[in-house]
mmCIF file of C-alpha atoms and ligand atoms in Angstrom:
data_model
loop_
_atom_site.group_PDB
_atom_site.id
_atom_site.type_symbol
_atom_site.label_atom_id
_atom_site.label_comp_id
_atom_site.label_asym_id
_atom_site.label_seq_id
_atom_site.Cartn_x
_atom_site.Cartn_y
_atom_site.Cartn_z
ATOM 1 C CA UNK A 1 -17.909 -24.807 23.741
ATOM 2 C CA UNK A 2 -15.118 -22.516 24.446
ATOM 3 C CA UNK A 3 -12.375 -22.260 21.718
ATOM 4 C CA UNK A 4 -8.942 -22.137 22.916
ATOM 5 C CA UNK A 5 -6.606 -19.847 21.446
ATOM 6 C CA UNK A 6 -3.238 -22.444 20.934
ATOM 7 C CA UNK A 7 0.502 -21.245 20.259
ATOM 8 C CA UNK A 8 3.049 -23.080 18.269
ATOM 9 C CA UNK A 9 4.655 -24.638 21.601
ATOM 10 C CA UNK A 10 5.238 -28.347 21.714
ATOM 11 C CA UNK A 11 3.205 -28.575 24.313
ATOM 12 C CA UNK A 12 0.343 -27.127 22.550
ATOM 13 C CA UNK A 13 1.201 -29.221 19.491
ATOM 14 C CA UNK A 14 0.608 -32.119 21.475
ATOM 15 C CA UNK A 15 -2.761 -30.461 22.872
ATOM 16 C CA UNK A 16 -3.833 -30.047 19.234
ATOM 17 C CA UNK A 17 -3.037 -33.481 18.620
ATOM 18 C CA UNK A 18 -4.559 -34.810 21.797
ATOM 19 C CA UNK A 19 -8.068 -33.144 20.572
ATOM 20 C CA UNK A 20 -7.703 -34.682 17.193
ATOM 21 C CA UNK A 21 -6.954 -38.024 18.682
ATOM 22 C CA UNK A 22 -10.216 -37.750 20.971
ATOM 23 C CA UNK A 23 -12.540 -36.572 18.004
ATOM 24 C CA UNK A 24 -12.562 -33.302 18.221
ATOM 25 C CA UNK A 25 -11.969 -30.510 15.444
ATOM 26 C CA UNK A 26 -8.807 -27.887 15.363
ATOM 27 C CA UNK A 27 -7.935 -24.968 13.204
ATOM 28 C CA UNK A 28 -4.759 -25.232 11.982
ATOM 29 C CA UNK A 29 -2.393 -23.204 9.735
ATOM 30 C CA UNK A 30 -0.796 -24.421 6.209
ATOM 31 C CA UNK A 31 1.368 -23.258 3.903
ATOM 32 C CA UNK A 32 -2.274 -22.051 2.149
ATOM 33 C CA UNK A 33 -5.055 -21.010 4.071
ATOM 34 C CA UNK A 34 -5.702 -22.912 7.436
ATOM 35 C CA UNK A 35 -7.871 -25.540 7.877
ATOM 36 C CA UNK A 36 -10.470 -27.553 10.150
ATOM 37 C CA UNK A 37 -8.281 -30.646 10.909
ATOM 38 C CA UNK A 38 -10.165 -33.797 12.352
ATOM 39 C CA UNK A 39 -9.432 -37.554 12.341
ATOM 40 C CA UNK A 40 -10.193 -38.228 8.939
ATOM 41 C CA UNK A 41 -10.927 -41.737 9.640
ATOM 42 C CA UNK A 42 -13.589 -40.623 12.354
ATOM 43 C CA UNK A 43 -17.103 -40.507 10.717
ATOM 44 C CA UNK A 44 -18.241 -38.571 13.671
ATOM 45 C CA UNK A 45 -15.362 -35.724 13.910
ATOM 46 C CA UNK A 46 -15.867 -35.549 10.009
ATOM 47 C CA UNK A 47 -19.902 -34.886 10.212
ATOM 48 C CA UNK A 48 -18.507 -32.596 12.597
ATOM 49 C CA UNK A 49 -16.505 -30.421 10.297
ATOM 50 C CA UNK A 50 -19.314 -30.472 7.735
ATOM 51 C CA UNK A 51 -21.989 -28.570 10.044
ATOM 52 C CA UNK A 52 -18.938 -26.355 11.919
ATOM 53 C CA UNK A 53 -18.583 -25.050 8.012
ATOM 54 C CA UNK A 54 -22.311 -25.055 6.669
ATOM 55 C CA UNK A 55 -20.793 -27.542 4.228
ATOM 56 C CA UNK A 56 -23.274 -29.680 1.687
ATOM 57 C CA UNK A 57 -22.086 -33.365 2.606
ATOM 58 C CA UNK A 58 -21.229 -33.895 -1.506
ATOM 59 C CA UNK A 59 -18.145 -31.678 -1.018
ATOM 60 C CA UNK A 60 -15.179 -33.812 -0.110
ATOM 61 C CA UNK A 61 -12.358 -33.238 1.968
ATOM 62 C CA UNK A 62 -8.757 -33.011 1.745
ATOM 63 C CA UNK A 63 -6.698 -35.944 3.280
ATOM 64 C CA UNK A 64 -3.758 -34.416 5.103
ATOM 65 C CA UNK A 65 -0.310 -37.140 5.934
ATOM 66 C CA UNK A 66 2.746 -36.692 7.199
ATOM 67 C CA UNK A 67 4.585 -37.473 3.977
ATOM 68 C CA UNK A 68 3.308 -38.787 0.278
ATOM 69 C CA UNK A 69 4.701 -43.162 1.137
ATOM 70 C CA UNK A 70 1.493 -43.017 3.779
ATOM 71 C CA UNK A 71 -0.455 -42.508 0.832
ATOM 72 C CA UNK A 72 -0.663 -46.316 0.491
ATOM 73 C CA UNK A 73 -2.339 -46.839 3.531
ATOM 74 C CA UNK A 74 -5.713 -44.963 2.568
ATOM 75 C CA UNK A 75 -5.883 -45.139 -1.899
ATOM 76 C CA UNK A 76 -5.457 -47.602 -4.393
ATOM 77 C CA UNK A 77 -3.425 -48.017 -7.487
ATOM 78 C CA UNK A 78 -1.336 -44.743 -7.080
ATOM 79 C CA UNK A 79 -0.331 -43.749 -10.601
ATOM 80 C CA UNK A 80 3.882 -44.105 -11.199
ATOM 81 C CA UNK A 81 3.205 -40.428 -12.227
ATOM 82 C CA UNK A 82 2.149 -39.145 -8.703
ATOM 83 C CA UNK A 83 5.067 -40.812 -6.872
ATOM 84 C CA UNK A 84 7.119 -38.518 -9.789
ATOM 85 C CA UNK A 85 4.756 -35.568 -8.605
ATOM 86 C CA UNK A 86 5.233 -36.209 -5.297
ATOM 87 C CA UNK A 87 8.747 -36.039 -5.056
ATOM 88 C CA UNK A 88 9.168 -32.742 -7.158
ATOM 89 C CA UNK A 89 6.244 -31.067 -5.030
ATOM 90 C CA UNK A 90 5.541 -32.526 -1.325
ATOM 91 C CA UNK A 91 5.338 -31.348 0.767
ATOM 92 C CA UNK A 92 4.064 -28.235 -0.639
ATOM 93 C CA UNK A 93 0.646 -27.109 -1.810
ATOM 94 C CA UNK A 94 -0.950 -30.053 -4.041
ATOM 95 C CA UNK A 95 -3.510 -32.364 -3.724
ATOM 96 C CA UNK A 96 -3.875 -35.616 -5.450
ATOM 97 C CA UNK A 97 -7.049 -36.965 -6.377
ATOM 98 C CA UNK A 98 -6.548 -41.157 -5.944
ATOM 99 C CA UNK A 99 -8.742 -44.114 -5.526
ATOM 100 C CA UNK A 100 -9.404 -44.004 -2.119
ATOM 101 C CA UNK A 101 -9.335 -47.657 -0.094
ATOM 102 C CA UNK A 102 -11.700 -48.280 2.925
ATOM 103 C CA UNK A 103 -9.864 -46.556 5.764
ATOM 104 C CA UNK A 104 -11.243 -43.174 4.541
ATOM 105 C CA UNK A 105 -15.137 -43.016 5.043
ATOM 106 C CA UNK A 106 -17.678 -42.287 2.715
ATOM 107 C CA UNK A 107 -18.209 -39.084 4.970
ATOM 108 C CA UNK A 108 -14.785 -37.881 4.422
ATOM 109 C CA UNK A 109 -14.910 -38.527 0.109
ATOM 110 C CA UNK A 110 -18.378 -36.941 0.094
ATOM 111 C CA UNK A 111 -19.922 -40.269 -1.351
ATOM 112 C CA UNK A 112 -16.695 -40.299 -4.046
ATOM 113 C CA UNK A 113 -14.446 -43.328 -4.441
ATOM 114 C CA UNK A 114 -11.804 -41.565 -4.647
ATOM 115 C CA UNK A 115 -9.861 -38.739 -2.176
ATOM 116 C CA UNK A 116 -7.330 -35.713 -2.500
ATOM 117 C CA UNK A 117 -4.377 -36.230 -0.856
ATOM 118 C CA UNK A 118 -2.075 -33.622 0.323
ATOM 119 C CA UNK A 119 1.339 -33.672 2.184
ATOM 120 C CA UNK A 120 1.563 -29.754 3.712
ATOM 121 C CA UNK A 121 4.660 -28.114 4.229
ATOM 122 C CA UNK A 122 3.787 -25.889 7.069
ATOM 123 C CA UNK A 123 6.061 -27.473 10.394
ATOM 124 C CA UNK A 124 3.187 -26.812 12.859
ATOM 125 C CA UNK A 125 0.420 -29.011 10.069
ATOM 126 C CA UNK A 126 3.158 -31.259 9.607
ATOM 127 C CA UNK A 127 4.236 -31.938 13.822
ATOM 128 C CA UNK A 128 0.219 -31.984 14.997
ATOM 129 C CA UNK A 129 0.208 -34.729 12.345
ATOM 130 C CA UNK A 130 2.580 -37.046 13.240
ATOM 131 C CA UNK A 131 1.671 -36.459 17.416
ATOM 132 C CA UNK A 132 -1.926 -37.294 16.503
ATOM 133 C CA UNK A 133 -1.163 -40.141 14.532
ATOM 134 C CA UNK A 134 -3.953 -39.255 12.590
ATOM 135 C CA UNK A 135 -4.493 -38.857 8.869
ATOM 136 C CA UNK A 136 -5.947 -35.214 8.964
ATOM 137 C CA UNK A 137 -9.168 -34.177 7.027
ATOM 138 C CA UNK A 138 -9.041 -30.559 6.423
ATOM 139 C CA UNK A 139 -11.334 -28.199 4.398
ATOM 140 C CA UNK A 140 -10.129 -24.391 4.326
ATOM 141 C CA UNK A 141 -11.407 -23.110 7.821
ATOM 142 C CA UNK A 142 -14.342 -20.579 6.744
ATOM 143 C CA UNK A 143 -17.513 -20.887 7.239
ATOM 144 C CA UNK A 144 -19.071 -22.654 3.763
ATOM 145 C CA UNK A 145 -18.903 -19.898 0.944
ATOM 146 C CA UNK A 146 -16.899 -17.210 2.756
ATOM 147 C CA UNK A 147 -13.382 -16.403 2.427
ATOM 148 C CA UNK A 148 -10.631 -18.508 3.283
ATOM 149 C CA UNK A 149 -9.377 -17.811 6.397
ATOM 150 C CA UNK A 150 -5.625 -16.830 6.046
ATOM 151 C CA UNK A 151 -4.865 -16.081 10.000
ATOM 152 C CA UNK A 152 -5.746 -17.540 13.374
ATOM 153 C CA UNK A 153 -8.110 -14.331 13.994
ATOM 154 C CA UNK A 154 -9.926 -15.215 10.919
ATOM 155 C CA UNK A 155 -10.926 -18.830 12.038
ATOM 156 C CA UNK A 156 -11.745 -17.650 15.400
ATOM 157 C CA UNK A 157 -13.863 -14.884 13.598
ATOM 158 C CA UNK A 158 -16.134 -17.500 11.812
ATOM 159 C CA UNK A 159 -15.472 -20.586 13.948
ATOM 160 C CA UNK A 160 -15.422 -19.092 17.917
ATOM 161 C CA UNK A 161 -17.287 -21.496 20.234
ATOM 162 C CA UNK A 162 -17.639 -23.974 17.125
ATOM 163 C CA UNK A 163 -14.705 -26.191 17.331
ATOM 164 C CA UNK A 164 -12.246 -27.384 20.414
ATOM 165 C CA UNK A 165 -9.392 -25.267 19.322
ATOM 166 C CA UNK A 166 -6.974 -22.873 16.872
ATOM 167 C CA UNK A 167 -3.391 -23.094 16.742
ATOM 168 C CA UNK A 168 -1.478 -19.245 15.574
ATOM 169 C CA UNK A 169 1.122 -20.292 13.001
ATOM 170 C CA UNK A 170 0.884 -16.760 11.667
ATOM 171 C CA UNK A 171 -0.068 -15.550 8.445
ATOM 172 C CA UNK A 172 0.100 -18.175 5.757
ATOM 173 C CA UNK A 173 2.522 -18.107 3.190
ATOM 174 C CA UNK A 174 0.713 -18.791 -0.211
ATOM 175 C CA UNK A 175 -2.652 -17.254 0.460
ATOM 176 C CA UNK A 176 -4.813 -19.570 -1.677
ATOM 177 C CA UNK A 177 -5.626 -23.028 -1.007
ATOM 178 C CA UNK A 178 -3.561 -25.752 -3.069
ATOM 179 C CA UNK A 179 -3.650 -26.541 -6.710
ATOM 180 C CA UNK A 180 -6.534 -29.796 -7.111
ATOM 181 C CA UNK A 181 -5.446 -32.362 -9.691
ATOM 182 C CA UNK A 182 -6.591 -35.283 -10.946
ATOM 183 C CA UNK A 183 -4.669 -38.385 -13.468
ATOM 184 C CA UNK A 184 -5.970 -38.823 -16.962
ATOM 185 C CA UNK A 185 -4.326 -41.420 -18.827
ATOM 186 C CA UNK A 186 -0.760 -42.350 -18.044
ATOM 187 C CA UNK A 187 1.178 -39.222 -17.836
ATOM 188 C CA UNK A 188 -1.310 -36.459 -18.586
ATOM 189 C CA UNK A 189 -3.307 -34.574 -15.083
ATOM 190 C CA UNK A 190 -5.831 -32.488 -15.382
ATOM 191 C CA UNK A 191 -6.186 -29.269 -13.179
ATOM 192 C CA UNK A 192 -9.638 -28.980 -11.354
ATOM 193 C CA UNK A 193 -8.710 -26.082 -8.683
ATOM 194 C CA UNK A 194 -6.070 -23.760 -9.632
ATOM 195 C CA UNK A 195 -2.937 -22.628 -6.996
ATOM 196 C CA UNK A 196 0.535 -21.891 -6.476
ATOM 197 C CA UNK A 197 1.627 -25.618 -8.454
ATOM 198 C CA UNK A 198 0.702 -23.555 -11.882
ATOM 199 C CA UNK A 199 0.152 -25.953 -14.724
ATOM 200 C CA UNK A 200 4.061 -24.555 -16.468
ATOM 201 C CA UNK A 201 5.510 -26.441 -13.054
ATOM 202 C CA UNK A 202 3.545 -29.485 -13.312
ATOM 203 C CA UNK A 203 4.625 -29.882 -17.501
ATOM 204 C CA UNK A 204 8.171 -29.971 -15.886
ATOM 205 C CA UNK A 205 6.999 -33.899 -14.690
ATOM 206 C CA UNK A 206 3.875 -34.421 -16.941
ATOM 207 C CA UNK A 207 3.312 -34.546 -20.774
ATOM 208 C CA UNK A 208 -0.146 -33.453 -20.451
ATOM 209 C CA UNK A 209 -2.139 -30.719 -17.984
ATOM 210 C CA UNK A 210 -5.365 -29.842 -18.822
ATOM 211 C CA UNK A 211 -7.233 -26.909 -17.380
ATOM 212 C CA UNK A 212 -10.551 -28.146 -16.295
ATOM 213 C CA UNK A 213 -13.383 -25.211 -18.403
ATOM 214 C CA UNK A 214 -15.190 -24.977 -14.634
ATOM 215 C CA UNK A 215 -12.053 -22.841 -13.238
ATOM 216 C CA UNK A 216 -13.027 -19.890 -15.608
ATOM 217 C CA UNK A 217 -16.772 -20.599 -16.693
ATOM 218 C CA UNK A 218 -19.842 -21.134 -14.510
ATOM 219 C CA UNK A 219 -21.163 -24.506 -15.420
ATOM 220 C CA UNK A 220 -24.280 -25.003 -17.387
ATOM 221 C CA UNK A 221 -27.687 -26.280 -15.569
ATOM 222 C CA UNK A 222 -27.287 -30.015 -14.728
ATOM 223 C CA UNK A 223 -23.821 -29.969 -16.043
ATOM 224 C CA UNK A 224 -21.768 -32.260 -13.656
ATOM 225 C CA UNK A 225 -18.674 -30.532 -11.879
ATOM 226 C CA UNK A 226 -15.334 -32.623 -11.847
ATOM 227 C CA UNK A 227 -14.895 -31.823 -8.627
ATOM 228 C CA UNK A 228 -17.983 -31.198 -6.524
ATOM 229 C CA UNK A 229 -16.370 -27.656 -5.303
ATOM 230 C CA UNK A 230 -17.108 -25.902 -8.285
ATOM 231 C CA UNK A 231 -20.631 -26.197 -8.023
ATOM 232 C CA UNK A 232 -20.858 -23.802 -5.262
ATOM 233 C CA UNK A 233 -20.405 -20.466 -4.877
ATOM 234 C CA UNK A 234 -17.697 -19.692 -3.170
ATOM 235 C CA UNK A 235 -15.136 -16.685 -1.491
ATOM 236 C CA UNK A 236 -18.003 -14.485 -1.527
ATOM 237 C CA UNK A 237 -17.819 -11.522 1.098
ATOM 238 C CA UNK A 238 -21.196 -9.709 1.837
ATOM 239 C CA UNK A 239 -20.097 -7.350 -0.913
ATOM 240 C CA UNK A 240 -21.220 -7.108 -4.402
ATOM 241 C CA UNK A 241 -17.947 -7.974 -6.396
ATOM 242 C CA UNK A 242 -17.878 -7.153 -9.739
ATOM 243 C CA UNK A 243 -14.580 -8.056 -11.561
ATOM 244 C CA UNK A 244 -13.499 -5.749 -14.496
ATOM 245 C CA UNK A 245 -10.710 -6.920 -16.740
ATOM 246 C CA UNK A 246 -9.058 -3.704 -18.609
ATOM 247 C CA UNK A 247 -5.968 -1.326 -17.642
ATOM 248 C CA UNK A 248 -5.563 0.760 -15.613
ATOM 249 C CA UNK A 249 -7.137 3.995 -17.591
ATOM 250 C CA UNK A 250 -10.156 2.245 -18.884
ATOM 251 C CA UNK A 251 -10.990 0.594 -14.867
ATOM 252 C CA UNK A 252 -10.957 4.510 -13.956
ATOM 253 C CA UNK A 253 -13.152 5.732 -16.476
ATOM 254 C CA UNK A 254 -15.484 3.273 -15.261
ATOM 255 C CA UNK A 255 -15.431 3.692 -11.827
ATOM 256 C CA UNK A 256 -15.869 7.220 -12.570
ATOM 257 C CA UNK A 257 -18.872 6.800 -14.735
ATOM 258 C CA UNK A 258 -20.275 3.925 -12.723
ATOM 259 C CA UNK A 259 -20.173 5.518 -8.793
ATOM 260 C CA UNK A 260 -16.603 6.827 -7.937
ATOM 261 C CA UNK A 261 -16.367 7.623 -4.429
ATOM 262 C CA UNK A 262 -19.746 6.009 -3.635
ATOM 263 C CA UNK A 263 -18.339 2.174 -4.570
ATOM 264 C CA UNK A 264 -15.419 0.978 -3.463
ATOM 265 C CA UNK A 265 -12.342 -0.244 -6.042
ATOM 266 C CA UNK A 266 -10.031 -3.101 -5.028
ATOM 267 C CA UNK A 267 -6.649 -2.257 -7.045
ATOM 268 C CA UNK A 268 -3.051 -3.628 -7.926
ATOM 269 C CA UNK A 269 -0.335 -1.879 -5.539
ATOM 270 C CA UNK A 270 0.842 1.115 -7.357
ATOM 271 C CA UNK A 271 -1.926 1.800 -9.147
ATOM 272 C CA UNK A 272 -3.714 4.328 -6.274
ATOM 273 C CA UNK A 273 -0.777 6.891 -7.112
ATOM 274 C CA UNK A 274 -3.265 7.433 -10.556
ATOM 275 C CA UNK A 275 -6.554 6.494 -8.833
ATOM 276 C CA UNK A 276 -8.356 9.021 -7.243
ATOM 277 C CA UNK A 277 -11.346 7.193 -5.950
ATOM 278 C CA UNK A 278 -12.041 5.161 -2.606
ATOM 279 C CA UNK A 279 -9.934 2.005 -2.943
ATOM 280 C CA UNK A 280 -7.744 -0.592 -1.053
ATOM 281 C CA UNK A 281 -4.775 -2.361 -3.077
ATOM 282 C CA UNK A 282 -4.014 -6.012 -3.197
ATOM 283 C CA UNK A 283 -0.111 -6.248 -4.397
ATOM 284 C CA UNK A 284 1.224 -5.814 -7.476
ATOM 285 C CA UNK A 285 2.263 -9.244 -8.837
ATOM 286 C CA UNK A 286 0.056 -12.893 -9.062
ATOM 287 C CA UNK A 287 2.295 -13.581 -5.716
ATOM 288 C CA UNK A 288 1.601 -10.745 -3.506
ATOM 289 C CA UNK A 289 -1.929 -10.884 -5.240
ATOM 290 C CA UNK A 290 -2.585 -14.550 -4.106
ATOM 291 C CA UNK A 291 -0.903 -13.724 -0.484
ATOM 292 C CA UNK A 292 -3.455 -10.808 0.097
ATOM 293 C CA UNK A 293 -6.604 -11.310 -1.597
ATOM 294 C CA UNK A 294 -8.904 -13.301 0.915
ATOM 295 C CA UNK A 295 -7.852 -10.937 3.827
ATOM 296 C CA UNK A 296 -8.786 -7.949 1.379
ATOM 297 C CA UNK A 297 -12.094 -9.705 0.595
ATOM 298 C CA UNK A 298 -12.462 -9.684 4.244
ATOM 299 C CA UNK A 299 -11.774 -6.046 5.139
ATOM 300 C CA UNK A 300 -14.162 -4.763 2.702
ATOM 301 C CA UNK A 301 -17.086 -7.082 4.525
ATOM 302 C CA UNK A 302 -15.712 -5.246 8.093
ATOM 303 C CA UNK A 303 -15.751 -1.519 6.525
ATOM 304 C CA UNK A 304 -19.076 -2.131 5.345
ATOM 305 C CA UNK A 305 -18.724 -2.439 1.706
ATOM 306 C CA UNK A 306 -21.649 -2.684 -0.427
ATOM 307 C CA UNK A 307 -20.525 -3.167 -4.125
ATOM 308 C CA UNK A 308 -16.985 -3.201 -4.941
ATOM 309 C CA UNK A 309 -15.199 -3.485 -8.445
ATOM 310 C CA UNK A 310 -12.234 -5.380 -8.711
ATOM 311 C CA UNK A 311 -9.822 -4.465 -11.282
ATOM 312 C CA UNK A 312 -8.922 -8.376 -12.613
ATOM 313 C CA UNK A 313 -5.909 -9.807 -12.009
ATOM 314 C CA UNK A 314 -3.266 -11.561 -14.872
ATOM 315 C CA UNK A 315 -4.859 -15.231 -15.420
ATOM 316 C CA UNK A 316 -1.282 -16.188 -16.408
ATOM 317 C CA UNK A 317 0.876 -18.356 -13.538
ATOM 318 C CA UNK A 318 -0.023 -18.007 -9.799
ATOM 319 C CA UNK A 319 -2.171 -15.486 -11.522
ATOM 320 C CA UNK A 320 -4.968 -18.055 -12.742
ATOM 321 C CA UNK A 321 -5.425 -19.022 -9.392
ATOM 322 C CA UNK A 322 -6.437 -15.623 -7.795
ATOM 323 C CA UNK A 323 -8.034 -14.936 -11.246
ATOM 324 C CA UNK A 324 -10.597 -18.324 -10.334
ATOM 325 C CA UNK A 325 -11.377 -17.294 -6.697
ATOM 326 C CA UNK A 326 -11.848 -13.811 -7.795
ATOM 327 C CA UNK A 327 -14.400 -14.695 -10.365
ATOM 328 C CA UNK A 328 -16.655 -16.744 -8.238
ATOM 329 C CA UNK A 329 -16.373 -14.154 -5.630
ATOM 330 C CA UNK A 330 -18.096 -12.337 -8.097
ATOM 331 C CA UNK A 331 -20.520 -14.696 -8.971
ATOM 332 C CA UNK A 332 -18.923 -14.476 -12.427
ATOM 333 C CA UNK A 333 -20.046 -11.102 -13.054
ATOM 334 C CA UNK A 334 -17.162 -9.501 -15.699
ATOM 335 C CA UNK A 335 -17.081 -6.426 -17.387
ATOM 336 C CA UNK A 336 -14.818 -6.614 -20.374
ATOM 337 C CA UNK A 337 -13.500 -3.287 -21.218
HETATM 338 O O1 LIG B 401 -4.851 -25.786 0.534
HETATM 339 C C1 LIG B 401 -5.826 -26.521 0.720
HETATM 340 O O2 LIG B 401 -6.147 -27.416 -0.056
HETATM 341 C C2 LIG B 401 -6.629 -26.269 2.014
HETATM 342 C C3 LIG B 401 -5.733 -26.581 3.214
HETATM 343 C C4 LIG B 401 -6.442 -26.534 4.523
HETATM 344 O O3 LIG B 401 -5.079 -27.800 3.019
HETATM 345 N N1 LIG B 401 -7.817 -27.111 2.019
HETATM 346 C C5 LIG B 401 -8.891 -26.841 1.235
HETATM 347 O O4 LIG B 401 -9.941 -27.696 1.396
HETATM 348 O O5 LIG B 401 -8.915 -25.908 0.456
HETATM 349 P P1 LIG B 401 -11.429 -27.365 0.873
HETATM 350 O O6 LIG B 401 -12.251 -28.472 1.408
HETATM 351 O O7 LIG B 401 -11.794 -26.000 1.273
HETATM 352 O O8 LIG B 401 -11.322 -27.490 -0.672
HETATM 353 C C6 LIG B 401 -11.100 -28.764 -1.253
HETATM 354 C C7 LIG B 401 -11.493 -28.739 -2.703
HETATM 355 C C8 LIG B 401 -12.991 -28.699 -2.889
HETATM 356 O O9 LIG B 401 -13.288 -27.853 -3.986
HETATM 357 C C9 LIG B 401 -13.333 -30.147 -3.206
HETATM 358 O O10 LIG B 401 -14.490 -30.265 -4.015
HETATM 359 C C10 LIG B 401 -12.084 -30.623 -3.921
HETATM 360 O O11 LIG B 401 -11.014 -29.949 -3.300
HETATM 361 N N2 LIG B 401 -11.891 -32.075 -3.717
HETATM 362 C C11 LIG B 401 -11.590 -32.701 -2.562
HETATM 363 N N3 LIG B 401 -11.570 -34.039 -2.729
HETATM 364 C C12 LIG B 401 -11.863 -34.265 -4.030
HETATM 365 C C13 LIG B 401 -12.042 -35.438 -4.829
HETATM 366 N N4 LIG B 401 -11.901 -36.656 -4.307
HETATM 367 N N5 LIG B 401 -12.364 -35.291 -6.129
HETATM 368 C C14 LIG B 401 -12.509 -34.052 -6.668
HETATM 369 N N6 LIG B 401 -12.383 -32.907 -5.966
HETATM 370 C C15 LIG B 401 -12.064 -32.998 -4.669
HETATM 371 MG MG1 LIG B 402 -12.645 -24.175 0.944
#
């Protein structure tokens, strides 16, 4: 099939939303990383998605709506807390995991009774939404295991002549997919994938917000994952990422010992004014860091990268979030210096 190439028109709004309505599968930008939006209701646009990603059918998807009240038409027994969580962060880059109801196949849950809701921000996500009618099911538009894709180009690079369509809504703004949470007990969530809603902003509404131990630690053999996600690997580029957590003199001494100009070093902005080996930068703050790092992980796989060390970014804030896709890029391979 060809892919077309769609701009954010209202007329190619609707065209996006006329696929979606008819079954087929779009790429479409968020506030995050774009996604592969289908009728999330339709078990055959869903099965869709999964082999247009490579994606093992236990991985749910994310249920995209227009706005956090249309919430009641797919779950069950919505916590008070999430309508408290909804109106401090949606639209905006959260998901919800909820008791899902029968309108939302066992396809789209991955076999789960529950589902992750999430109410984007981004206008053009927001518009093809309400024209289709539809709520959307959207995983991060990559094929299964690469890099999120954080542009149009990028979709088209792993999705060309796989799905109906891609809509440009430019770069996205965040960079890393949303924050994944689920309830525990009456006012307490628990964080199972880490993004721009850090855990300090979610103790603003909750008394409670635990950090699930698979965002930082591989999980043992047979060791059930809280959400299916973290059993895979994941945001790997071809390249053999090893993450090293030290400053900025220690990371140079070992890149000097360990291959200097032969490897390649991915570093904060401002540090290649004291680094004198082969390297590419990826901002200088948890924001900038977040915004950047998929595309980086990217370039490296089109220079032709082989091994690359990655001096580790600050776990603390936005920070944790490129800290977690970081560390299974590397297959959690850390040197602690
Ligand atoms: O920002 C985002 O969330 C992007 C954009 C497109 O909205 N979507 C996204 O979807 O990242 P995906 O499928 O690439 O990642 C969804 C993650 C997976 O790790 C999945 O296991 C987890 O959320 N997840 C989804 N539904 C879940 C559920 N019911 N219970 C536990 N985890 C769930
Ligand atoms: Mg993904």
């Amino acid at each position: 099939m060809e892919t077309l190439l769609l701009k954010n028109t209202e007329e190619d709004l609707n065209t996006a939303a006329e696929l979606i309505r008819r079954g087929e599968i779009v790429g479409i930008p968020t506030e995050t990383v774009y996604g592969l939006g289908a009728d999330a209701a339709n078990e055959n646009a869903v099965r869709n998605i999964f082999s247009a990603k490579g994606r093992p059918a236990d991985n749910p998807l994310i249920v995209h709506l227009s706005d956090f009240s249309e919430a009641e038409k797919f779950t069950e027994e919505i916590p008070a807390l999430a309508y408290r969580l909804a109106e401090r962060f949606c639209p905006g880059p959260l998901t919800m995991v909820l008791r899902k109801n029968d309108r939302i196949p066992m396809v789209t849950s991955g076999g789960l009774d529950t589902v992750g809701i999430r109410i984007p921000s981004h206008p053009v996500m927001h518009r093809i939404i309400e024209l289709s009618g539809c709520p959307i099911a959207a995983p991060s538009a990559n094929i299964s295991g690469y890099p999120s894709p954080t542009s149009a180009m990028h979709v088209i690079k792993d999705m060309s002549g796989k799905i109906a369509a891609v809509v440009d809504g430019g770069q996205s703004e965040f960079g890393v997919e949303s924050t994944v949470i689920s309830f525990e007990g009456e006012n307490g969530v628990r964080i199972l994938r880490p993004g721009c809603v850090t855990k300090n902003m979610l103790l603003e509404i909750c008394e409670s917000v635990v950090i699930d131990p698979a965002i930082l630690n591989d999980l043992a053999e047979g060791e059930k994952a809280a959400s299916p996600g973290m059993k895979y690997k994941h945001y790997s580029p071809k390249a053999d990422i090893i993450m090293i957590e030290s400053d900025l003199e220690s990371f140079t001494e070992y890149v000097k010992a360990h291959g200097g100009d032969e490897v390649f070093s991915l570093i904060y902005t401002g540090d290649e004014k004291y680094f004198p080996y082969r390297n590419m930068t990826y901002g200088g703050n948890s924001s900038e860091q977040a915004h950047l790092i998929f595309q980086r992980l990217r370039e490296l796989d089109e220079i032709g990268a082989e091994k690359v060390y990655v001096r580790a970014p600050s776990s603390e804030g936005v920070g944790l979030a490129v800290y977690n896709r970081l560390i299974r890029a590397a297959g959690f391979e850390v040197i602690r210096i």
